[in-house]
mmCIF file of C-alpha atoms and ligand atoms in Angstrom:
data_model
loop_
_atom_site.group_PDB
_atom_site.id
_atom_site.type_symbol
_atom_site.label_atom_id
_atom_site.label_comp_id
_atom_site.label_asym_id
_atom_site.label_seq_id
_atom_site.Cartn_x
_atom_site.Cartn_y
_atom_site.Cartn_z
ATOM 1 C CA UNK A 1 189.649 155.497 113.880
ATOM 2 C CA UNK A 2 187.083 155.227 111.137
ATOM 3 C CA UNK A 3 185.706 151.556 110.223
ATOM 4 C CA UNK A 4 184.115 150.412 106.729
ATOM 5 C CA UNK A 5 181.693 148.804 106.954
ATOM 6 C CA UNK A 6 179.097 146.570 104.183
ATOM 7 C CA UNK A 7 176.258 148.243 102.989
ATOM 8 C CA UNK A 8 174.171 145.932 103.464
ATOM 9 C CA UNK A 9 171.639 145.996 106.575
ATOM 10 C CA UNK A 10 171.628 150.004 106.978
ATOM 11 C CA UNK A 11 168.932 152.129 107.906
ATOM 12 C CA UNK A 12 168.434 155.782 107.663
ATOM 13 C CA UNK A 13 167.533 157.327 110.896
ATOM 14 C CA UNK A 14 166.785 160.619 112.072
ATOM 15 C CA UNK A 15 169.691 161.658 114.566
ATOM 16 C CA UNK A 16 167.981 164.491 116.340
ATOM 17 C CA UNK A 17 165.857 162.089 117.907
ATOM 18 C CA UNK A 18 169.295 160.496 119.929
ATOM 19 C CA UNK A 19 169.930 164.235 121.972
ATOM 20 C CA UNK A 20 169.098 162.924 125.417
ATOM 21 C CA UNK A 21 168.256 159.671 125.815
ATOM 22 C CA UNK A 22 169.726 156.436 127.667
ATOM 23 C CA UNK A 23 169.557 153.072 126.931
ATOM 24 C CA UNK A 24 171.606 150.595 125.558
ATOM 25 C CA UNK A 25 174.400 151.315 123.122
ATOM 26 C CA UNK A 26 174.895 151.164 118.976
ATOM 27 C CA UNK A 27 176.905 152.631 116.735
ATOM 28 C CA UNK A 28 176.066 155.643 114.262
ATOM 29 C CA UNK A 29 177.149 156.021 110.617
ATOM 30 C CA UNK A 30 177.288 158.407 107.937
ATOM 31 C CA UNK A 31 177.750 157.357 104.058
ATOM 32 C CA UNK A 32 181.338 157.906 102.909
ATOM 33 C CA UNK A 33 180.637 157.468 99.823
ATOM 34 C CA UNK A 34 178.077 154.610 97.519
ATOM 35 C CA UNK A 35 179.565 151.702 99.081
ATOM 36 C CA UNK A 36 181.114 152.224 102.203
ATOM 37 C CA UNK A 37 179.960 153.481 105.710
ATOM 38 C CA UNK A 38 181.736 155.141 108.715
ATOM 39 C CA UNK A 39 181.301 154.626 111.979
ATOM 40 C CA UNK A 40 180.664 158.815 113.487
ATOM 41 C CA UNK A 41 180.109 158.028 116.913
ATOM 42 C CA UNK A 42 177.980 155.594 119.279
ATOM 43 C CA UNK A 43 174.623 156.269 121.875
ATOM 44 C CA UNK A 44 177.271 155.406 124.715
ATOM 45 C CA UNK A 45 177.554 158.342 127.151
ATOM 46 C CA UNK A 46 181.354 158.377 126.083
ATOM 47 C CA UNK A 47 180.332 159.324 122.440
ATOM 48 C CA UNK A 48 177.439 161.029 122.315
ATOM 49 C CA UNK A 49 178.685 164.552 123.385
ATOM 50 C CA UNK A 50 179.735 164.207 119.550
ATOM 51 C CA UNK A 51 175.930 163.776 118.674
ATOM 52 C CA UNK A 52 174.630 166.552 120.965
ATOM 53 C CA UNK A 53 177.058 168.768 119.324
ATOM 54 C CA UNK A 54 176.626 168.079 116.008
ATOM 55 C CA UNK A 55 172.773 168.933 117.179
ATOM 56 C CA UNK A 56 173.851 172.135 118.802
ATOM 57 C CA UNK A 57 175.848 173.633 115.828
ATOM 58 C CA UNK A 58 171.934 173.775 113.741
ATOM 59 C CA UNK A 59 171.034 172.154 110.377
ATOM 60 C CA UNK A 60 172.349 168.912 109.880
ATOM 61 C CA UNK A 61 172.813 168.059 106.286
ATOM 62 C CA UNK A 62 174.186 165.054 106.382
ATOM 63 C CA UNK A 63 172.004 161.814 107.121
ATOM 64 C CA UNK A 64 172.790 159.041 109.519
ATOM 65 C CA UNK A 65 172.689 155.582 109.737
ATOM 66 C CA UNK A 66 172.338 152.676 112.137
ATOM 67 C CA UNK A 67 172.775 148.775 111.669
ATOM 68 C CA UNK A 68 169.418 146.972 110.953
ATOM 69 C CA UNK A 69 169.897 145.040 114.226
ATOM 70 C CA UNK A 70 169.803 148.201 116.756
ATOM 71 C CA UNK A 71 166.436 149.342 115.464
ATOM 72 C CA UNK A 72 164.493 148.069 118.479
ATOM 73 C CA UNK A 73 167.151 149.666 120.198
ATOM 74 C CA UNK A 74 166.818 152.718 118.542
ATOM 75 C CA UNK A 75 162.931 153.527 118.991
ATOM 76 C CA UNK A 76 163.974 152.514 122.576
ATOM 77 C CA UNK A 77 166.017 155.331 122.767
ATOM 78 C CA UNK A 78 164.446 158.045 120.850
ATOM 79 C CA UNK A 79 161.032 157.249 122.981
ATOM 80 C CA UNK A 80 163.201 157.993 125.793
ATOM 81 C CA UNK A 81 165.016 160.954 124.714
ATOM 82 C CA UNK A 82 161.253 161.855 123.858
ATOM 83 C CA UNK A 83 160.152 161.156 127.225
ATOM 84 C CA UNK A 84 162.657 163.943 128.646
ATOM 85 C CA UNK A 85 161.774 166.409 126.377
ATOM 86 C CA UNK A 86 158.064 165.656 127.518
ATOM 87 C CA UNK A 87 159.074 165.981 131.286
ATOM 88 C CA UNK A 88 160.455 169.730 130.518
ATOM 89 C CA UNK A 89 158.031 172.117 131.581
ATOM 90 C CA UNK A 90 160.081 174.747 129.498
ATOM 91 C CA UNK A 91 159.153 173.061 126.371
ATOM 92 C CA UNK A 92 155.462 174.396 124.358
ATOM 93 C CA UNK A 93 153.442 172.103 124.051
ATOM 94 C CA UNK A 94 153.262 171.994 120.297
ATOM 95 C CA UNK A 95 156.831 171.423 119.442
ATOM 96 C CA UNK A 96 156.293 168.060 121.989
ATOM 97 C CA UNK A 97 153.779 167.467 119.641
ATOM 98 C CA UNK A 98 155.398 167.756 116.765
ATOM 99 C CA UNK A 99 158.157 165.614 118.326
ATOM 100 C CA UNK A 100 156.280 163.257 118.898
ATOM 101 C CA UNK A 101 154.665 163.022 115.591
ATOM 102 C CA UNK A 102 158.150 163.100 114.195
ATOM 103 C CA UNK A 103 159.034 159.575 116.141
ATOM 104 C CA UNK A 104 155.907 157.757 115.284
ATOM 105 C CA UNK A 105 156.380 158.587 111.780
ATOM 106 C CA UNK A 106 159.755 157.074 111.504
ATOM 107 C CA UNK A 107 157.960 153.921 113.377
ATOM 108 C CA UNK A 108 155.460 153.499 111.182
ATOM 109 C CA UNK A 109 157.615 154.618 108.330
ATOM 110 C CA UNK A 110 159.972 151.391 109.368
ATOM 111 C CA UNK A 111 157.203 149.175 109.875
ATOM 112 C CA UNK A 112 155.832 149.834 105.938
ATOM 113 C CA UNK A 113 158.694 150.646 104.035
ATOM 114 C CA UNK A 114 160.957 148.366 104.937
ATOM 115 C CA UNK A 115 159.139 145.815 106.231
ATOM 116 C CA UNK A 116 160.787 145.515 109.848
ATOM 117 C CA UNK A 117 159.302 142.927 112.476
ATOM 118 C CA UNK A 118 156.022 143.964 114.159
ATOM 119 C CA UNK A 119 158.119 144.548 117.471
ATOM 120 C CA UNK A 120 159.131 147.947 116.246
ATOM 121 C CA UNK A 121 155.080 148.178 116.588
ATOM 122 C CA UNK A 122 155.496 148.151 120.570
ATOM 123 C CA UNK A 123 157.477 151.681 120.450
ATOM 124 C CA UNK A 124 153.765 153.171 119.031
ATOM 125 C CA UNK A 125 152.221 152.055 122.141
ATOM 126 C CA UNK A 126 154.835 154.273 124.292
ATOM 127 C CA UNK A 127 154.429 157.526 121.900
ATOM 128 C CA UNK A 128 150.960 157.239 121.779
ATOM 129 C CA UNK A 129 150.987 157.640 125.770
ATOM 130 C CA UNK A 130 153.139 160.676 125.333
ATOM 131 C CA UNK A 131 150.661 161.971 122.680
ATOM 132 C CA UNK A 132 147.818 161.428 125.203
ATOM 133 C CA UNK A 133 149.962 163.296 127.855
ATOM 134 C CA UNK A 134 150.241 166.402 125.219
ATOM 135 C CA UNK A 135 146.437 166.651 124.038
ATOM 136 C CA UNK A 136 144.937 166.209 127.448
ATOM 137 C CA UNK A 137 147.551 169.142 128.815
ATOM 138 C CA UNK A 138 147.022 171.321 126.128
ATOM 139 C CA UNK A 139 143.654 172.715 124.264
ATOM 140 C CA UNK A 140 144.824 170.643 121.178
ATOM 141 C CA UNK A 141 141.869 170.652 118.905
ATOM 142 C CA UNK A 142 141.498 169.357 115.635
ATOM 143 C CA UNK A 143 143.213 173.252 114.365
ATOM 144 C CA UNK A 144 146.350 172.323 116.500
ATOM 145 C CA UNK A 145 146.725 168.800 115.482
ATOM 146 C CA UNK A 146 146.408 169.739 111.681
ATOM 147 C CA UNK A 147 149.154 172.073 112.033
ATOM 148 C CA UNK A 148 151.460 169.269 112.653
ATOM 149 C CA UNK A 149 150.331 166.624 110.594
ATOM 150 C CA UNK A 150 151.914 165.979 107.046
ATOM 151 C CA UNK A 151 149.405 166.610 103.790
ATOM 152 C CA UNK A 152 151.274 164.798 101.586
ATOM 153 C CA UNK A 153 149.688 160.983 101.901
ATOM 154 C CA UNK A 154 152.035 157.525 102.759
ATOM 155 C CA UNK A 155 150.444 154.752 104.565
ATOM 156 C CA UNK A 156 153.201 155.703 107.402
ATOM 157 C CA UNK A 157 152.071 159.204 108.132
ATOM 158 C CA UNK A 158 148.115 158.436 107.217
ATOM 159 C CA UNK A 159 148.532 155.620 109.536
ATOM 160 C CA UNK A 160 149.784 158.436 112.300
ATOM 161 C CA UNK A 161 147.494 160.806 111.411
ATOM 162 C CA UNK A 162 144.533 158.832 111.743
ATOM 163 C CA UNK A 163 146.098 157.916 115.140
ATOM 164 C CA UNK A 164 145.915 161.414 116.257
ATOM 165 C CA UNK A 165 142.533 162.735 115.003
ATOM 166 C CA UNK A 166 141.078 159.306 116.747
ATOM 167 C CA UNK A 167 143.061 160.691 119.991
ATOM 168 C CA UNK A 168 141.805 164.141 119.570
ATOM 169 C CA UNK A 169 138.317 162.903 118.913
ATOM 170 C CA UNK A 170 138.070 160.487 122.110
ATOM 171 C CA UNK A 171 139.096 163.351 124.204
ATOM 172 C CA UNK A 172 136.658 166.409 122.684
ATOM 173 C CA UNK A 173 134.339 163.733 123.627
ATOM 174 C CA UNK A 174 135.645 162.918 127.293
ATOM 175 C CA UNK A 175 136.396 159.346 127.037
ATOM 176 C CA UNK A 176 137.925 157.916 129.616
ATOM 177 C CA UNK A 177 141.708 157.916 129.304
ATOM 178 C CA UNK A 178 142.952 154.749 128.741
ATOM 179 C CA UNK A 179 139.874 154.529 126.209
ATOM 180 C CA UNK A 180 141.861 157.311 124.457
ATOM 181 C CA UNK A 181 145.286 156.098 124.327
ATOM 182 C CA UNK A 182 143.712 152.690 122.226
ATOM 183 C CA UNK A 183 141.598 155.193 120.090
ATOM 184 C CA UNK A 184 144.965 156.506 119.364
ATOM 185 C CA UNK A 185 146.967 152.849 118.972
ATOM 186 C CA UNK A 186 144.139 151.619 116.526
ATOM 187 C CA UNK A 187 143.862 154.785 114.526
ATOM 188 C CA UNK A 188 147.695 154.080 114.459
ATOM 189 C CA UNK A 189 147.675 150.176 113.732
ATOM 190 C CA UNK A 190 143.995 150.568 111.489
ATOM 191 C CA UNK A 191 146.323 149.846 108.199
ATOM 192 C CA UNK A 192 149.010 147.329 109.660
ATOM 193 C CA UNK A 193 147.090 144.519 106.950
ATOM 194 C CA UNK A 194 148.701 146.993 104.290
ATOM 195 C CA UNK A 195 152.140 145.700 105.104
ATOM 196 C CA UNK A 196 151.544 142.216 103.388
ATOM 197 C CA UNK A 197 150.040 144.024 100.583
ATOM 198 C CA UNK A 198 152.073 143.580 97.345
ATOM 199 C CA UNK A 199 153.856 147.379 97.898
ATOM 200 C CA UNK A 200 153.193 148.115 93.789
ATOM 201 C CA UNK A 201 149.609 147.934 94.556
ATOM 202 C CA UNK A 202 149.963 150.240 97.675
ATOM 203 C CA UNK A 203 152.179 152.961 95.865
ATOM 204 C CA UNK A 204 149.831 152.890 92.561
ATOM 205 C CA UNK A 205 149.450 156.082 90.925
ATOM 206 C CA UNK A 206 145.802 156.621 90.403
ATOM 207 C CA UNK A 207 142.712 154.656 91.066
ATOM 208 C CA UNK A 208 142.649 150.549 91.570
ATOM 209 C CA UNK A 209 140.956 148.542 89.313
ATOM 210 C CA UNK A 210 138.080 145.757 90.337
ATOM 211 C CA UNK A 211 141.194 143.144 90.387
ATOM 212 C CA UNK A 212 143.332 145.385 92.407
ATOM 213 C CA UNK A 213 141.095 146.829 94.190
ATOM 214 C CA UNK A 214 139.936 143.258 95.986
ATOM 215 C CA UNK A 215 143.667 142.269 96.507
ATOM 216 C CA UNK A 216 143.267 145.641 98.661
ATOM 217 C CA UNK A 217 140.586 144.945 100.394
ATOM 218 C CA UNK A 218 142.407 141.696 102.413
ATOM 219 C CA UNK A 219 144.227 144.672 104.326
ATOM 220 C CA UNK A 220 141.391 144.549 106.726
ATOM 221 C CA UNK A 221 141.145 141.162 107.713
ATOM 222 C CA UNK A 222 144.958 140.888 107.928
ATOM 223 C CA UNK A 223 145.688 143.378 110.258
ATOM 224 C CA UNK A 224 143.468 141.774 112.201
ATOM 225 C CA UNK A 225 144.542 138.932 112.070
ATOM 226 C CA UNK A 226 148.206 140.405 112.669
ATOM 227 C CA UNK A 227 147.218 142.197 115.804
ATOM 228 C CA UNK A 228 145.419 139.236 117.449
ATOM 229 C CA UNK A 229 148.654 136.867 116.748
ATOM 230 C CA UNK A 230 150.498 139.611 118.815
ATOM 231 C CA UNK A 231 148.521 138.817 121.632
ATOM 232 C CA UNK A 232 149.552 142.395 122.833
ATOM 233 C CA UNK A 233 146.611 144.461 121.815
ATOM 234 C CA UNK A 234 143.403 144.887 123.193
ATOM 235 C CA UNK A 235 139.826 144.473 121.222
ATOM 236 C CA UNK A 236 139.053 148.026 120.401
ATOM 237 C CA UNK A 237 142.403 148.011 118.428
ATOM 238 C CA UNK A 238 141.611 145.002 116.785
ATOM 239 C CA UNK A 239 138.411 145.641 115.953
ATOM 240 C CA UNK A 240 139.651 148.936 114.258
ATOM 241 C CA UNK A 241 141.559 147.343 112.125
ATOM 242 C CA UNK A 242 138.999 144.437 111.150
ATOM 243 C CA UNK A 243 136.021 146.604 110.801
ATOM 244 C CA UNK A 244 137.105 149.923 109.486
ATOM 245 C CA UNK A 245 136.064 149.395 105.857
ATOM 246 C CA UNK A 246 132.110 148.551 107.232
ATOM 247 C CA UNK A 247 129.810 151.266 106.686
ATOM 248 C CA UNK A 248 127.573 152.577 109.158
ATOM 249 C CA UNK A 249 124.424 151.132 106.621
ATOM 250 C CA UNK A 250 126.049 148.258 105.267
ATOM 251 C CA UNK A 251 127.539 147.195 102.397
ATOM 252 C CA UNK A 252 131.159 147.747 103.299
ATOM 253 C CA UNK A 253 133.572 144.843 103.498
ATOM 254 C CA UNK A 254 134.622 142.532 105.222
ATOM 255 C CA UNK A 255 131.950 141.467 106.507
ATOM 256 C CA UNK A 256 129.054 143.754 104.947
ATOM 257 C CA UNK A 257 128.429 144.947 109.345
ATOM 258 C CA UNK A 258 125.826 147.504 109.397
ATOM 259 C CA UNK A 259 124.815 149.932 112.787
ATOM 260 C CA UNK A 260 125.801 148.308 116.043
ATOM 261 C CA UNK A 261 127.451 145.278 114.424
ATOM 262 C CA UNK A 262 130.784 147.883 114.009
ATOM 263 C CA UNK A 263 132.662 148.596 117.125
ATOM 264 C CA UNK A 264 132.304 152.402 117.845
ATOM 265 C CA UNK A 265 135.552 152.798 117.931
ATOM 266 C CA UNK A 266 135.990 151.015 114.215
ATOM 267 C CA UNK A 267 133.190 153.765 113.668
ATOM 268 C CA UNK A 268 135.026 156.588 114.777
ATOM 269 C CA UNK A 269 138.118 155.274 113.107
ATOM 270 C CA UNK A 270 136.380 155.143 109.927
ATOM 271 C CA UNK A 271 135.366 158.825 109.818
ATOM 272 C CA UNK A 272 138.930 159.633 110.965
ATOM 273 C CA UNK A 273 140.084 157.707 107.685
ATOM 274 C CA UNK A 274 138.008 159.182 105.304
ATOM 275 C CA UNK A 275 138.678 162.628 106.752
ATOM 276 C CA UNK A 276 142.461 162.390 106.213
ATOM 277 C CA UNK A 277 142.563 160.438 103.156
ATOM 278 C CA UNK A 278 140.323 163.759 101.780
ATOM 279 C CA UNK A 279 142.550 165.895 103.073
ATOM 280 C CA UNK A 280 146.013 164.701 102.075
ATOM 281 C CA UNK A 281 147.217 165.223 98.616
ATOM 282 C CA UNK A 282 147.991 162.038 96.173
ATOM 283 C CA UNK A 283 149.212 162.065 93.027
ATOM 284 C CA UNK A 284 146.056 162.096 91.234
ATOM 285 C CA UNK A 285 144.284 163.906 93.637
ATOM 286 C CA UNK A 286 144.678 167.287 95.440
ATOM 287 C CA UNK A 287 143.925 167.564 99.435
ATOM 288 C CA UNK A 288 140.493 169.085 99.821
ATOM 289 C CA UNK A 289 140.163 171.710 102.536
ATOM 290 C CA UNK A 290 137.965 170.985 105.348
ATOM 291 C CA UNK A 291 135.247 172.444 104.625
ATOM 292 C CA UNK A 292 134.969 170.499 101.329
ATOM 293 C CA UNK A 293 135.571 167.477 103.141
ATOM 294 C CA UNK A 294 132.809 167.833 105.720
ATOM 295 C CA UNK A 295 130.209 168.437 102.513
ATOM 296 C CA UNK A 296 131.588 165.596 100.667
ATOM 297 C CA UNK A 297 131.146 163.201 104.040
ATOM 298 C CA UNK A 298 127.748 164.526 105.265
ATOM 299 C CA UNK A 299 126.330 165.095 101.759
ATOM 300 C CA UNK A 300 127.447 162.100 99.670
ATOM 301 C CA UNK A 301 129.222 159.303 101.673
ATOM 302 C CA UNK A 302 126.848 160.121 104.606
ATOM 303 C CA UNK A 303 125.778 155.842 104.447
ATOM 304 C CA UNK A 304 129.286 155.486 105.248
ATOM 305 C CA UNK A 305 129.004 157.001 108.794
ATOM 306 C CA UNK A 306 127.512 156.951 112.401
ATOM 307 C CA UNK A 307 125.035 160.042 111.922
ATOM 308 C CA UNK A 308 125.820 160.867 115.763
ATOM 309 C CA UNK A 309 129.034 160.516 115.779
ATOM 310 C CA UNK A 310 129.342 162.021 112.217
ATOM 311 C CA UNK A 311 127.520 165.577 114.047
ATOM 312 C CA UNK A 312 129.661 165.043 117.054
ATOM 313 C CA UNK A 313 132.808 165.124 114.771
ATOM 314 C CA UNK A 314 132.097 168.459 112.894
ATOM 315 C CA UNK A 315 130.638 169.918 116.312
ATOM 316 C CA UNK A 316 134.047 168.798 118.555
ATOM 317 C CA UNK A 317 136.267 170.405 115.358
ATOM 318 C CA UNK A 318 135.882 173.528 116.279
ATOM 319 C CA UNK A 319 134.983 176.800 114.400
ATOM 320 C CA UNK A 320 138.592 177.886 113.883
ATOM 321 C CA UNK A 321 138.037 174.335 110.873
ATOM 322 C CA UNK A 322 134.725 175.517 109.353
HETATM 323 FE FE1 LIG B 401 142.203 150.764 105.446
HETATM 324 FE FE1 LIG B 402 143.340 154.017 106.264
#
């Protein structure tokens, strides 16, 4: 029996990421036509051999849907179907990888686009963990993690890339593990602010003007401010997001912080930043390669950047990137 359902309140969702896990239940859609919606099957263990079939039989053309309400739910479940593809020692390590880029995208994806509650947030916490789990098994370097992550820029994947390369960073260098998994978070949550930023201004083809480009600039301060009011993050992920616009000798903004004044992690977080936003395409720009990008950072921006951790950056990328 098929139910029609309202429009209204849909989400797209990416259905491969419901294969294996548990949780609690919600119903799945697909688009019958403009207006109307049909229920295909639900995440209950009595309907979802129809999902791992559907998975089994190869491309899937035809997108899915899910009520606004189960999103929480949702990134619940993926994150645990996740988890068991993690626990499979059968699986390379680069398709978990991928995997789990795929997942935080569509978190951080929900979180800008369509601006959904900050509690879809939490689920980034969980993936970044798996993430962790991934680089510190596997040689990852910078070459591996570029493989995966997307050129084109959107807040949603720069947000996840700067995530990783953060990640990848802290563990070249050996920080301690947990260190690692909030490198990761606040390379993740750096751009949150963006989220109350009028979206015409974030999705501007071309350069900001002065006007614009101070509206911009209160991205900083409000993710901040966003992260502290969720009382769930820790001070090196709020400082990444409050100070990641300072430069190294001054003169950046919020606050105009110079040297020490910037959290190193904000400092590493800012060289991540730069690095990706140079090597992503926009519409008015193309992606420079990575050996353009190092020039460009060390010979013109280099008052930007930590000069140490600038040299350990290039050194800890590897030769297979320069
Ligand atoms: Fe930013
Ligand atoms: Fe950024």
């Amino acid at each position: 029996m098929t139910t029609e359902i309202d429009p209204k309140g849909f989400r797209p969702i990416n259905i491969e990421f419901l294969a294996k896990g548990t949780g609690e239940s919600f119903d799945i859609f697909f688009r019958s036509d403009s207006e109307n919606f049909v229920k295909f099957a639900s995440t209950d263990p009595k309907h979802q051999d129809k999902v791992v079939r559907l998975l089994e039989e190869g491309e899937i053309e035809q997108e899915f849907f899910i009520k606004e309400e189960d999103l929480f739910k949702y990134y619940k479940f993926a994150t645990q179907s996740l988890r068991t593809v993690m626990d499979n020692p059968n699986v390379p390590v680069e398709t978990k990888a991928k995997k789990v880029y795929e997942v935080s995208k569509g978190v951080m994806k929900e979180f800008f686009n369509y601006n959904a509650s900050s509690k879809i947030l939490e689920s980034s916490e969980e993936v970044m963990e798996m993430m962790e789990d991934c680089l510190s098994t596997a040689d990852a370097g910078f070459a591996g993690i570029s493989r995966i992550t997307s050129k084109d820029y959107y807040t949603h994947t720069h947000s996840v890339n700067v995530g990783l390369y953060c990640m990848t960073f802290g563990t070249k260098v050996g920080l301690p593990k947990d260190d690692v998994k909030q490198l990761g978070l606040g390379g993740m949550l750096h751009d949150v602010g963006k989220s109350k930023i009028d979206t015409a201004l974030i999705n501007k083809n071309g350069k900001l003007n002065d006007e614009e480009f101070e509206q911009m600039k209160a991205h900083s301060p409000l993710g901040r401010e966003m992260l502290t009011g969720m009382c769930c993050y820790k001070d090196i992920v709020i400082n990444m997001a409050g100070q990641h616009h300072e430069k190294f000798k001054g003169g950046g903004y919020p606050l105009g912080l110079s040297g020490d004044e910037i959290s190193m992690h904000a400092r590493i977080c800012k060289i991540m930043d730069v690095y990706d936003a140079l090597t992503t395409r926009r519409s008015y720009k193309k992606a420079l390669n990575t050996m353009e990008t190092l020039t460009l950072m060390t010979k013109q921006m280099s008052n930007d950047f930590d000069p140490k951790l600038l040299e350990l950056f290039i050194k800890v990328m590897g030769p297979s990137m320069v």
